[in-house]
Coordinates of C-alpha atoms and ligand atoms in Angstrom, one line a residue:
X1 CA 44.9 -49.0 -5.6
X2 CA 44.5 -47.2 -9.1
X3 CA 41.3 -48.9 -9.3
X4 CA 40.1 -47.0 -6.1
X5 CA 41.2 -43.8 -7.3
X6 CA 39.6 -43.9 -10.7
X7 CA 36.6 -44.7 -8.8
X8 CA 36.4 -41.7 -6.8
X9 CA 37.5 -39.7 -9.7
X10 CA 34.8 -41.1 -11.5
X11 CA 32.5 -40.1 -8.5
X12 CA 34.0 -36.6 -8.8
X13 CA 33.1 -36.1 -12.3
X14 CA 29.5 -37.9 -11.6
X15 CA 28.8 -35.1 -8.9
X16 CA 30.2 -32.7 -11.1
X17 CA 27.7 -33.4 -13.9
X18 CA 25.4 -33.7 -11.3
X19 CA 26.1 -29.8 -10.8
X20 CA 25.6 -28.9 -14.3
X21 CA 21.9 -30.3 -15.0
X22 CA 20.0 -27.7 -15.2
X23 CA 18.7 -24.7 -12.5
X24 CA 16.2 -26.5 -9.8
X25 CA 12.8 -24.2 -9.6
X26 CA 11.1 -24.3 -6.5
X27 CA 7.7 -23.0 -5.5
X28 CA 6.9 -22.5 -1.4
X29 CA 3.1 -21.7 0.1
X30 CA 3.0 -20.3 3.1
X31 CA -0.1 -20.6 5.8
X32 CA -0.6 -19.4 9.5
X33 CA 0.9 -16.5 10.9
X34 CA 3.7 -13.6 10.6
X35 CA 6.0 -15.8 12.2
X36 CA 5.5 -18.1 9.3
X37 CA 5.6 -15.5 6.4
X38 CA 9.2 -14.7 7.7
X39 CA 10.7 -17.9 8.3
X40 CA 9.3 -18.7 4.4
X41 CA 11.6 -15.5 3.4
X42 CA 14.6 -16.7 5.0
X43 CA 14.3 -20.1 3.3
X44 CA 13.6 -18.4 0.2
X45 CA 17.0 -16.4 0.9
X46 CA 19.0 -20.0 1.7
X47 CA 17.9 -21.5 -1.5
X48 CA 18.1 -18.6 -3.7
X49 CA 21.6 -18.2 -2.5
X50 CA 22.5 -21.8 -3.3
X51 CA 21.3 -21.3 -6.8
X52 CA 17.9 -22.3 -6.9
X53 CA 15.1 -20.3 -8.8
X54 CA 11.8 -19.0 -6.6
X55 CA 8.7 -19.7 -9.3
X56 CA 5.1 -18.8 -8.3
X57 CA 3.7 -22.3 -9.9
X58 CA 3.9 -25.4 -7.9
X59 CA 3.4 -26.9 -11.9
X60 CA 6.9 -26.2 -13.3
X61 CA 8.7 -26.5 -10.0
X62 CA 11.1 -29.2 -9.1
X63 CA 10.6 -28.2 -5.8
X64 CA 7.4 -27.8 -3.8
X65 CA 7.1 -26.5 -0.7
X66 CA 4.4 -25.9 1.9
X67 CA 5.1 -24.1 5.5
X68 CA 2.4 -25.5 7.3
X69 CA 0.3 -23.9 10.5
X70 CA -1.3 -25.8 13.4
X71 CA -3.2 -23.2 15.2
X72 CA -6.6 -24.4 14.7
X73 CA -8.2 -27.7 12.9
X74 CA -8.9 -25.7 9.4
X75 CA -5.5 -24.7 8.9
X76 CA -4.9 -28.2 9.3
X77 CA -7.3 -28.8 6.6
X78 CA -5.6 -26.5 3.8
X79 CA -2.7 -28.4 3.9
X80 CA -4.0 -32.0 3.3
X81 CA -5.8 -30.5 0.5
X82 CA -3.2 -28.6 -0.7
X83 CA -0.8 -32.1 -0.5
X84 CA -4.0 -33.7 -1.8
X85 CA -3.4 -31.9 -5.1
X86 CA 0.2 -32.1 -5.2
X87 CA -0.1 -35.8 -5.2
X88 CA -0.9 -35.7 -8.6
X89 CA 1.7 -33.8 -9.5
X90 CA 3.7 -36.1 -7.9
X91 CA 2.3 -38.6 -9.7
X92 CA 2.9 -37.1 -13.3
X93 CA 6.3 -36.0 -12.1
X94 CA 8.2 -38.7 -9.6
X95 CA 11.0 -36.6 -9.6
X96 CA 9.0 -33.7 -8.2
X97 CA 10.6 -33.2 -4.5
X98 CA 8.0 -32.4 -2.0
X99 CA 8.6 -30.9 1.5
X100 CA 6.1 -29.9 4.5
X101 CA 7.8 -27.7 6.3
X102 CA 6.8 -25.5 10.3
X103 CA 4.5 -25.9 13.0
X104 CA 2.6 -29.0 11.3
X105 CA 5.4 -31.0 10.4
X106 CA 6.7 -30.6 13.8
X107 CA 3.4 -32.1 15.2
X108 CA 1.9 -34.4 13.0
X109 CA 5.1 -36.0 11.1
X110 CA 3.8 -39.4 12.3
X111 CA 1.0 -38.9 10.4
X112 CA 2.3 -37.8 7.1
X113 CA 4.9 -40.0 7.1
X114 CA 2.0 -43.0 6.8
X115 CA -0.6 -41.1 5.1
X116 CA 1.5 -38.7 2.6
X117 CA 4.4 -41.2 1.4
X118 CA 5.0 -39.1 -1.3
X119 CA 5.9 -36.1 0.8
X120 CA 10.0 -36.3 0.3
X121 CA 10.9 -33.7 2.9
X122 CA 9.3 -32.7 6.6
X123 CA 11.1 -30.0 8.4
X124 CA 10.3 -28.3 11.6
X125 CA 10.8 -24.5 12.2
X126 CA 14.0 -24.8 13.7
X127 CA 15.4 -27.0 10.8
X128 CA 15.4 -24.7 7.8
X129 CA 19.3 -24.5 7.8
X130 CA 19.5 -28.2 6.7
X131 CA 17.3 -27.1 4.1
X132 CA 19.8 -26.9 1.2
X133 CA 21.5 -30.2 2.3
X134 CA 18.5 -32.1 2.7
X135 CA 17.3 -31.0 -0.9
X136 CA 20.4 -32.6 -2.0
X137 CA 20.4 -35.7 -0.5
X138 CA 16.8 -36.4 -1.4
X139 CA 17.5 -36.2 -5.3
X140 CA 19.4 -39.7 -4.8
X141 CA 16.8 -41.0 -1.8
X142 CA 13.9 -42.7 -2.0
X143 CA 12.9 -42.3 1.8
X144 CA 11.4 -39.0 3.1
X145 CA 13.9 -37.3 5.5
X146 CA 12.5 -35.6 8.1
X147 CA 13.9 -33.0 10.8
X148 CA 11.6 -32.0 13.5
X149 CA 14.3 -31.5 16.6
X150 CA 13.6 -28.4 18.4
X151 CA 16.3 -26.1 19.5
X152 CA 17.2 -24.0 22.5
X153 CA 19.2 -21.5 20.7
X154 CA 18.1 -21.4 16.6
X155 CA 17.2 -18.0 15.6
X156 CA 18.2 -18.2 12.6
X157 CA 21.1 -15.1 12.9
X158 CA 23.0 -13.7 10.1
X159 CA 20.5 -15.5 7.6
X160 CA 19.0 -12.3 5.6
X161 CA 15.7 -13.0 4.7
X162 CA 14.7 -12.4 0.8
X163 CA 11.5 -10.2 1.5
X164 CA 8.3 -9.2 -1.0
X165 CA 8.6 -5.9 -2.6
X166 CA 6.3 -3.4 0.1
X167 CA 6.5 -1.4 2.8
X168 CA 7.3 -3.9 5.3
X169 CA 9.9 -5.8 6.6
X170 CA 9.1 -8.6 8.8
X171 CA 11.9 -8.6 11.7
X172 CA 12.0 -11.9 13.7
X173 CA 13.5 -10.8 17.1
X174 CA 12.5 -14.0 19.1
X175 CA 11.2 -17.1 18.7
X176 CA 8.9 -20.2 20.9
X177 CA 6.8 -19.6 23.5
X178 CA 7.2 -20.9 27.2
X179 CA 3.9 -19.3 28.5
X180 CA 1.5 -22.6 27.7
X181 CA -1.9 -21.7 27.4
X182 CA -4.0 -24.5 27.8
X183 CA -5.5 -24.4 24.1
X184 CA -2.6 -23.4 22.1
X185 CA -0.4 -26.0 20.2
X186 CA 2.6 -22.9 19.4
X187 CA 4.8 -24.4 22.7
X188 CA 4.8 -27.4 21.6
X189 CA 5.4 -26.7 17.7
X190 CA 8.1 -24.0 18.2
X191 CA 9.6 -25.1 21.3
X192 CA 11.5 -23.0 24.1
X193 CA 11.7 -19.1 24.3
X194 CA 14.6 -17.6 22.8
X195 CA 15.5 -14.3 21.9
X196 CA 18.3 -12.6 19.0
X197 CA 21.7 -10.9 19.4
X198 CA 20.3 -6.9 19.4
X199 CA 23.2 -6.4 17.4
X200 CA 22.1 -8.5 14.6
X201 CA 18.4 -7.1 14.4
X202 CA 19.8 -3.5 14.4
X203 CA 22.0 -4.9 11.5
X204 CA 18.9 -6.5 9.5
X205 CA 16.2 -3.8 10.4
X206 CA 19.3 -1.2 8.9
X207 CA 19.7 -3.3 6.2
X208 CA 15.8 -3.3 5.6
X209 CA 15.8 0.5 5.8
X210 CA 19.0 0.8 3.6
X211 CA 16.7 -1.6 1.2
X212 CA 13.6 0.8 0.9
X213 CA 11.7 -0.7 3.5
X214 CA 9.7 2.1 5.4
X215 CA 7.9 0.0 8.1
X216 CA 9.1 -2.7 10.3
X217 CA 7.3 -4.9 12.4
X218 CA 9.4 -6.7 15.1
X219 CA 8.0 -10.4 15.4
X220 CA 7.7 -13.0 18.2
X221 CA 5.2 -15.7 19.1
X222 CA 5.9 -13.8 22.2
X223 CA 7.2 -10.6 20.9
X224 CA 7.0 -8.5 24.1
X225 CA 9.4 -11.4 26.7
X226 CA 12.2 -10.5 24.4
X227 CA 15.2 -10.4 26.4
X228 CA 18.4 -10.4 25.5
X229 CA 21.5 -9.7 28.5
X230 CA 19.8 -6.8 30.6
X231 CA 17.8 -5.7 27.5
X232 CA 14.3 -6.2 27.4
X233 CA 11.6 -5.9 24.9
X234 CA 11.5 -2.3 25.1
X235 CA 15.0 -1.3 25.3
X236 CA 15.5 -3.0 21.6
X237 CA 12.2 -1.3 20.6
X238 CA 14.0 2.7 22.2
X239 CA 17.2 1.6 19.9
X240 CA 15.1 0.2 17.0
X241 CA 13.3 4.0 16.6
X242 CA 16.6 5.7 17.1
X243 CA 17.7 3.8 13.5
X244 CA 17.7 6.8 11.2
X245 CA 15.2 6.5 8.2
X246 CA 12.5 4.2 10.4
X247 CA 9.3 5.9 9.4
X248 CA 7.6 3.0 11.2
X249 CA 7.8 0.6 14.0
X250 CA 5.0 -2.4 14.8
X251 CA 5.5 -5.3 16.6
X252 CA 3.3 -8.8 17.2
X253 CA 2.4 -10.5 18.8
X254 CA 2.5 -9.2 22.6
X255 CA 0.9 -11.0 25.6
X256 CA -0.8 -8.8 28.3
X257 CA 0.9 -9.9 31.0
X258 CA 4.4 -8.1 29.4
X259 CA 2.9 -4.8 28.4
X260 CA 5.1 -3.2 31.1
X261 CA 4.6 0.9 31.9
X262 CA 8.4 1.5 30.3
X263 CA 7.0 -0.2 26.9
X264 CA 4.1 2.5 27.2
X265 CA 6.4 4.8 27.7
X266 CA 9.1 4.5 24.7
X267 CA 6.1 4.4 22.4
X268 CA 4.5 7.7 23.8
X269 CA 7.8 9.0 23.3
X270 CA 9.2 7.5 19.9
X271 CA 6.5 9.0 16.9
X272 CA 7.7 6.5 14.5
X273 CA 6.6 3.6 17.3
X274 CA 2.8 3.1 15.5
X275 CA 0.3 3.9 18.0
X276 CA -1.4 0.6 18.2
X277 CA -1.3 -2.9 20.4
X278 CA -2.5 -6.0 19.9
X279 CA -4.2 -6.9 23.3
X280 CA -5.3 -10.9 23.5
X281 CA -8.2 -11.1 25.0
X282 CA -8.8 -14.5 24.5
X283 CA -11.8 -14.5 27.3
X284 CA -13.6 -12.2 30.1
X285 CA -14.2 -14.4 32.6
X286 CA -12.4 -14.9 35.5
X287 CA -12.9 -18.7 35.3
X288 CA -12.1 -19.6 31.6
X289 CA -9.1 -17.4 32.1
X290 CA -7.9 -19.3 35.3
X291 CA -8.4 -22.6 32.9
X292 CA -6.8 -20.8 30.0
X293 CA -3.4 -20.1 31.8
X294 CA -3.5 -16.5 31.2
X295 CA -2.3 -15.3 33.5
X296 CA -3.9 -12.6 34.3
X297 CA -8.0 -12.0 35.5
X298 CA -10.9 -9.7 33.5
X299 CA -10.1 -6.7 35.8
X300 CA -5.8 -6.5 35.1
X301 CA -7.3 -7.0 31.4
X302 CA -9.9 -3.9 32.1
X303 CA -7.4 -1.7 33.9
X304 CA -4.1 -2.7 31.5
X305 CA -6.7 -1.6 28.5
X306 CA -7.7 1.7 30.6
X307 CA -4.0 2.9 31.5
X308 CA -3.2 2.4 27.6
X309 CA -5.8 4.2 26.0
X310 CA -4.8 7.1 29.0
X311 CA -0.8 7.1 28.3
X312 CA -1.5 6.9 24.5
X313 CA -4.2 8.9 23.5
X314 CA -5.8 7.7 20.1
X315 CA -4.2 4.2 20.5
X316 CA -5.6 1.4 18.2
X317 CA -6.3 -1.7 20.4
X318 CA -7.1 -5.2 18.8
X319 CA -7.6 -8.4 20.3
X320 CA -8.1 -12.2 19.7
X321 CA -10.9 -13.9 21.2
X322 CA -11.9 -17.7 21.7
X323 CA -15.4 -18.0 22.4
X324 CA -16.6 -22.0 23.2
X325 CA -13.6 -22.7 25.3
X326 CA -14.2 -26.1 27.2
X327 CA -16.5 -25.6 30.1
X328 CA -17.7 -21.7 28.9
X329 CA -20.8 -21.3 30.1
X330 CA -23.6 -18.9 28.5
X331 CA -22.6 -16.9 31.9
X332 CA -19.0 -17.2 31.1
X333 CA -19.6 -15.9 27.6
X334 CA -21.2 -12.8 28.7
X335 CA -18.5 -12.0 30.5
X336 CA -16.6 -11.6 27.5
X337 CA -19.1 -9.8 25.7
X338 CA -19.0 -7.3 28.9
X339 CA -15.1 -6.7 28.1
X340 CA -15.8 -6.3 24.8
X341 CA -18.3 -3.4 25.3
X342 CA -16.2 -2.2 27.9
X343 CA -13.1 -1.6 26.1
X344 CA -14.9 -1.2 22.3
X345 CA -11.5 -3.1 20.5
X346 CA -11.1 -1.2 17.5
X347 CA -10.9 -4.5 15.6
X348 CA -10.9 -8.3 16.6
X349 CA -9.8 -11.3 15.3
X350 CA -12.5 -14.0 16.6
X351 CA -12.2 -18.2 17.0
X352 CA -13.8 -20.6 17.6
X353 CA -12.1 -23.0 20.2
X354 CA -10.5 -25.6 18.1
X355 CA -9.4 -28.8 20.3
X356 CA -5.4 -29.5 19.8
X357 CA -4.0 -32.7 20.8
X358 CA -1.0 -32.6 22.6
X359 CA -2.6 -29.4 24.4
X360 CA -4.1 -29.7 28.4
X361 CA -7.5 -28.2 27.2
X362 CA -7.8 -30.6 24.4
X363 CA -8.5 -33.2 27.4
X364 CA -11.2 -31.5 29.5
X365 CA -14.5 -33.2 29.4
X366 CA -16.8 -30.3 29.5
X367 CA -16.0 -29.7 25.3
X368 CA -18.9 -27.3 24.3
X369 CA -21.2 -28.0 21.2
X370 CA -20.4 -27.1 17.8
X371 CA -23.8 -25.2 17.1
X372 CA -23.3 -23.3 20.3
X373 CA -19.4 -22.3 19.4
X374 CA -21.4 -21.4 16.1
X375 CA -23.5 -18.4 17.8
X376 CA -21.3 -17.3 20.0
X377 CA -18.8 -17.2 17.4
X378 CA -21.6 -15.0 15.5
X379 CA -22.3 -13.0 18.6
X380 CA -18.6 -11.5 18.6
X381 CA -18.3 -11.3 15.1
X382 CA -21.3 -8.7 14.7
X383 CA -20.8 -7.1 18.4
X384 CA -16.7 -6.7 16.7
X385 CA -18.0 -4.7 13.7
X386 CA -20.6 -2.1 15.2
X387 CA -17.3 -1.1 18.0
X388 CA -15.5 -1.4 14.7
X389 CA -17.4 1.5 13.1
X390 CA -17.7 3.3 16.7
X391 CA -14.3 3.7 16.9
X392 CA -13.2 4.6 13.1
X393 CA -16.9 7.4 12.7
X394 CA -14.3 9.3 15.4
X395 CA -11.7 10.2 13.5
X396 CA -13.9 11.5 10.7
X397 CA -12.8 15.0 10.1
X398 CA -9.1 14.3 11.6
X399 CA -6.1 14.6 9.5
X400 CA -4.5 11.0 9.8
X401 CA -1.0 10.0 8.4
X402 CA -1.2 7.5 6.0
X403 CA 2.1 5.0 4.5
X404 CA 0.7 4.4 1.0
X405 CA 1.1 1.0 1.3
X406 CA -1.1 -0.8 -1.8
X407 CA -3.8 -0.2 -4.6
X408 CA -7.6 -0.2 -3.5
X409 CA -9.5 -3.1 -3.9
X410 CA -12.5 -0.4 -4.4
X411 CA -11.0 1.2 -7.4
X412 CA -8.4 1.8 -9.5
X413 CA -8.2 5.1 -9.1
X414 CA -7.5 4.9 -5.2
X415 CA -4.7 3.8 -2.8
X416 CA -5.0 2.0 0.4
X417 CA -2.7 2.6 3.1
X418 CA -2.9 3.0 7.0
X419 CA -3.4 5.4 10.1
X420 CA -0.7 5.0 12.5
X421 CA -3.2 3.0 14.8
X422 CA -3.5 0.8 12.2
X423 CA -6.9 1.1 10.6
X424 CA -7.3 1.1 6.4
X425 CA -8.0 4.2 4.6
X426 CA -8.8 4.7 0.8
X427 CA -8.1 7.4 -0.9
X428 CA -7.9 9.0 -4.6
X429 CA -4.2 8.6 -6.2
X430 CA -3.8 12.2 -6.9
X431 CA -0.2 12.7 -7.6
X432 CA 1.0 10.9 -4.7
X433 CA 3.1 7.3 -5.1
X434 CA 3.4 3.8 -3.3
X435 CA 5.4 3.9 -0.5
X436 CA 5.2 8.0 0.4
X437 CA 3.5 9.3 3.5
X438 CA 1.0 11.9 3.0
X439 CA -1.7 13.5 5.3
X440 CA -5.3 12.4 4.5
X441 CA -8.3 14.1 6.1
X442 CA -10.9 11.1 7.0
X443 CA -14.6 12.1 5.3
X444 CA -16.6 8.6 6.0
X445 CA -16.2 5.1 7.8
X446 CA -17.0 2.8 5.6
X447 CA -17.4 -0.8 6.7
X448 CA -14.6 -1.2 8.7
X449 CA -12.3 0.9 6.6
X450 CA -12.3 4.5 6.4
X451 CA -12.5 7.2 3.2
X452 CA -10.0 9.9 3.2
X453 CA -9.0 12.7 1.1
X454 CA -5.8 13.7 0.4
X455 CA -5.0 17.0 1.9
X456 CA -2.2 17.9 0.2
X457 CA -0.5 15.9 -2.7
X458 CA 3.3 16.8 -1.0
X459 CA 4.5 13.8 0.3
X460 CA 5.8 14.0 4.0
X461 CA 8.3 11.4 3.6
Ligands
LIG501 N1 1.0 -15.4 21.4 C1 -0.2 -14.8 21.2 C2 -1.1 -15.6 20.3 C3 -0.6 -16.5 19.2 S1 -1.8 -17.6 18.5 C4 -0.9 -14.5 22.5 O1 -0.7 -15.2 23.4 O2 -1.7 -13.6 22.6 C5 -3.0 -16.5 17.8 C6 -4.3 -16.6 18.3 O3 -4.9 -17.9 17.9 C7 -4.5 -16.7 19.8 O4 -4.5 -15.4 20.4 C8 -5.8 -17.4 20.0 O5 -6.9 -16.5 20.1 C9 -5.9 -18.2 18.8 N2 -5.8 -19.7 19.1 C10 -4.7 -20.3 19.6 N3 -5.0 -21.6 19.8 C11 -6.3 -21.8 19.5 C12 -7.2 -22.9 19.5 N4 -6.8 -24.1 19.9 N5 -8.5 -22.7 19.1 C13 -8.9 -21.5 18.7 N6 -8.1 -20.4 18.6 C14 -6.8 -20.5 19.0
LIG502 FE1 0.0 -19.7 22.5 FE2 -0.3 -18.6 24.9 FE3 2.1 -18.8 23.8 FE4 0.3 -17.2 22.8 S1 1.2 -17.1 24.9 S2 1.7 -18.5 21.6 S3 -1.6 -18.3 23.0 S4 0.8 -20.5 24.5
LIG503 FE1 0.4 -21.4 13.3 FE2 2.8 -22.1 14.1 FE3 2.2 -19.6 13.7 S1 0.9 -23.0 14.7 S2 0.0 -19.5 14.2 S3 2.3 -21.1 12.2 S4 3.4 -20.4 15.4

């Protein structure tokens, strides 16, 4: 018996001098989207909290991290040559702990697991709690542990998230995506819909305010099918704006089909609501879209993109577009070219289809050629950037109000911040600081940013 309990004592001690060696650094990379960026900050928060130290050089980290993205083949890509690298590491190090952690290690843990032995760690985005734990268990084992079950309820509540010096806070208000598109891998990677408590976002976007934080962006893979109780997406956005000291409001990313008329009309109401939608696109005609699951047809996109520009005057719409979907015809493409100079996007984020397995369109047999993706992808791109400059030469000579939000790549000597309908402008520093708002009067578009001057060096906020 007295054996036993030296035994455990001796354990005790053992773990307790296991507590003392010295402060683990970890290092974390983060790819893909928003959604990403703020799951990263809440791990960064959990491990901070239990101690370890954040270090911005995978080399003298105990700890490496990646938080992977499956969107499209190339962001695949980064991370095999990022783990490529960190093999050697690895390999220098054995005691190096490496973890791949979000959308990819959810989908492709069967192959890291046989191609990456040396990845320690794969968690999937609604894992991160175990985070600490698993860190800890994988200092004494010598098999990667890996986590990839999907939840119906994680949303990761009263976790605050340790966020970048800036403007803006990221605000995750929901999370999965039950809407399937036929292309898109996020269902399957992030699971079932699920919304937050409204109480604990007002609590964390007061916090962020409290914090210095003069913008926040409300994020969702879904943002706008938020619904929490009888509240829906724009009921949280009315209380969000009524949160004193919220100079700014965004949200991403929305789906068409839940831009309802009472989310128009909160933002025409609430100034500090940004004047600016993201508007998916992803194809003009009626057939692809059908094949897409969109849910909706070219004319609900044409007349949704009308009644917004009319309810918000001087609203920045952007979109995302997939040109070479499987079966797109050259007739198929101009339909989307037709939407495109119909509505004139202010910007566009452009894609070439990328096959996903696991996905319904991955499977169709009509899969169009690479060098034809390849000029249609080259098509949008320079069709994007001449409605680009036709909508930002209209607000030269308007008085915008910009959030200085960072310094000019241009010059030293100039700030960059944005317009309320989210479009860059550059102007000299005068007087004025980071983080104030000031008015600017727009004097030239150039490229797809715009010049500005500053009016009057008095900040407005
Ligand atoms: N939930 C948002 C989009 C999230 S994914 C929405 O429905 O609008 C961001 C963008 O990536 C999509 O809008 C789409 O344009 C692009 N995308 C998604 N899957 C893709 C694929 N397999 N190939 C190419 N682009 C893709
Ligand atoms: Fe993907 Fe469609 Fe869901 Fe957007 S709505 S995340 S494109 S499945
Ligand atoms: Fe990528 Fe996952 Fe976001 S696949 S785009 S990181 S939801």
């Amino acid at each position: 018996m007295s054996e036993v309990l030296t035994l455990e004592k001796q354990l005790l001690t053992n773990q307790k001098e296991v507590k003392k060696t010295p402060v683990k650094k970890f290092y974390i990379e983060t790819l893909g989207c928003q959604m990403n960026v703020a799951d990263s900050e809440l791990i960064i928060a959990m491990l901070v909290d239990k101690g370890f130290i954040k270090s911005d050089n995978p080399q003298n980290s105990d700890l490496i991290f990646i938080n992977t993205c499956s969107i499209r083949e190339r962001a695949e890509e980064k991370v095999h040559s990022q783990l490529g690298r960190w093999a050697k590491i690895k390999k220098n190090k054995p005691e190096v702990i490496i973890g791949v952690l979000g959308c990819m290690a959810q989908n492709l843990k069967q192959d890291i697991l046989e191609n990456r032995p040396f990845v320690d760690i794969i968690l999937g985005p609604d894992s991160y709690r175990k985070l600490p734990e698993i860190i800890n268990r994988s200092m004494y084992d010598q098999q990667s542990i890996v986590d990839t079950k999907l939840s119906r309820y994680e949303v990761y509540d009263g976790l605050f998230p340790k966020r970048k010096d800036g403007v803006n806070a990221w605000i995750s208000i929901m999370r999965g995506c039950d809407k399937f598109c036929t292309f898109c891998i996020v269902p399957f990677t992030r699971g079932r819909e699920r919304s937050r408590n409204i109480d604990s976002i007002v609590k964390e976007a007061e916090y962020a305010v409290k914090s210095g934080y003069r913008e926040l962006t409300l994020l969702g893979q879904n943002v706008n099918s938020f619904r929490y109780g009888d509240f829906m997406f724009h009921d949280l956005l009315e209380i969000v704006s009524q949160i004193s000291g919220v100079d700014r409001i965004r949200y991403t990313s929305p789906h068409p089909q839940d831009i309802s008329d009472e989310l128009l009309a909160v933002m025409r109401k609430n100034d500090n609501i940004c004047n600016y939608i993201h508007l998916p696109l992803q194809s003009g005609s009626d057939k692809i879209l059908k094949r897409m699951h969109r849910s909706y047809l070219k004319e609900d996109f044409l007349s949704l993109a009308k009644k917004i520009r009319q309810i918000l005057p001087g609203v920045g719409i952007s979109t995302d577009i997939i040109v070479g979907f499987p079966g797109e015809t050259e007739e198929d493409f101009l339909e989307t070219i037709s939407v495109m100079e119909d509505v004139k996007f202010d910007s566009a984020f452009n894609f070439k289809y990328s096959p996903r397995v696991g996905t319904k369109a991955s499977e169709y047999e009509d899969q169009i050629l690479e060098t034809t993706k390849q000029k249609r992808l080259e098509k949008v791109i320079n069709l994007q950037k001449e409605h680009s400059i036709q909508r930002n030469k209209k607000l030269i000579g308007t008085t915008q109000i910009i959030l200085v939000e960072k310094q000019s790549k241009m010059s030293l000597d100039h700030w960059a911040g944005r317009t309320d309908s989210n479009k860059w402008v550059i102007f000299r520093k005068g007087k004025v600081k980071l983080n104030e708002m000031v008015k600017v009067l727009i004097i030239d578009s150039k490229g797809i940013s715009l010049k500005g001057e500053l009016v009057s060096e008095e900040k407005l906020a």
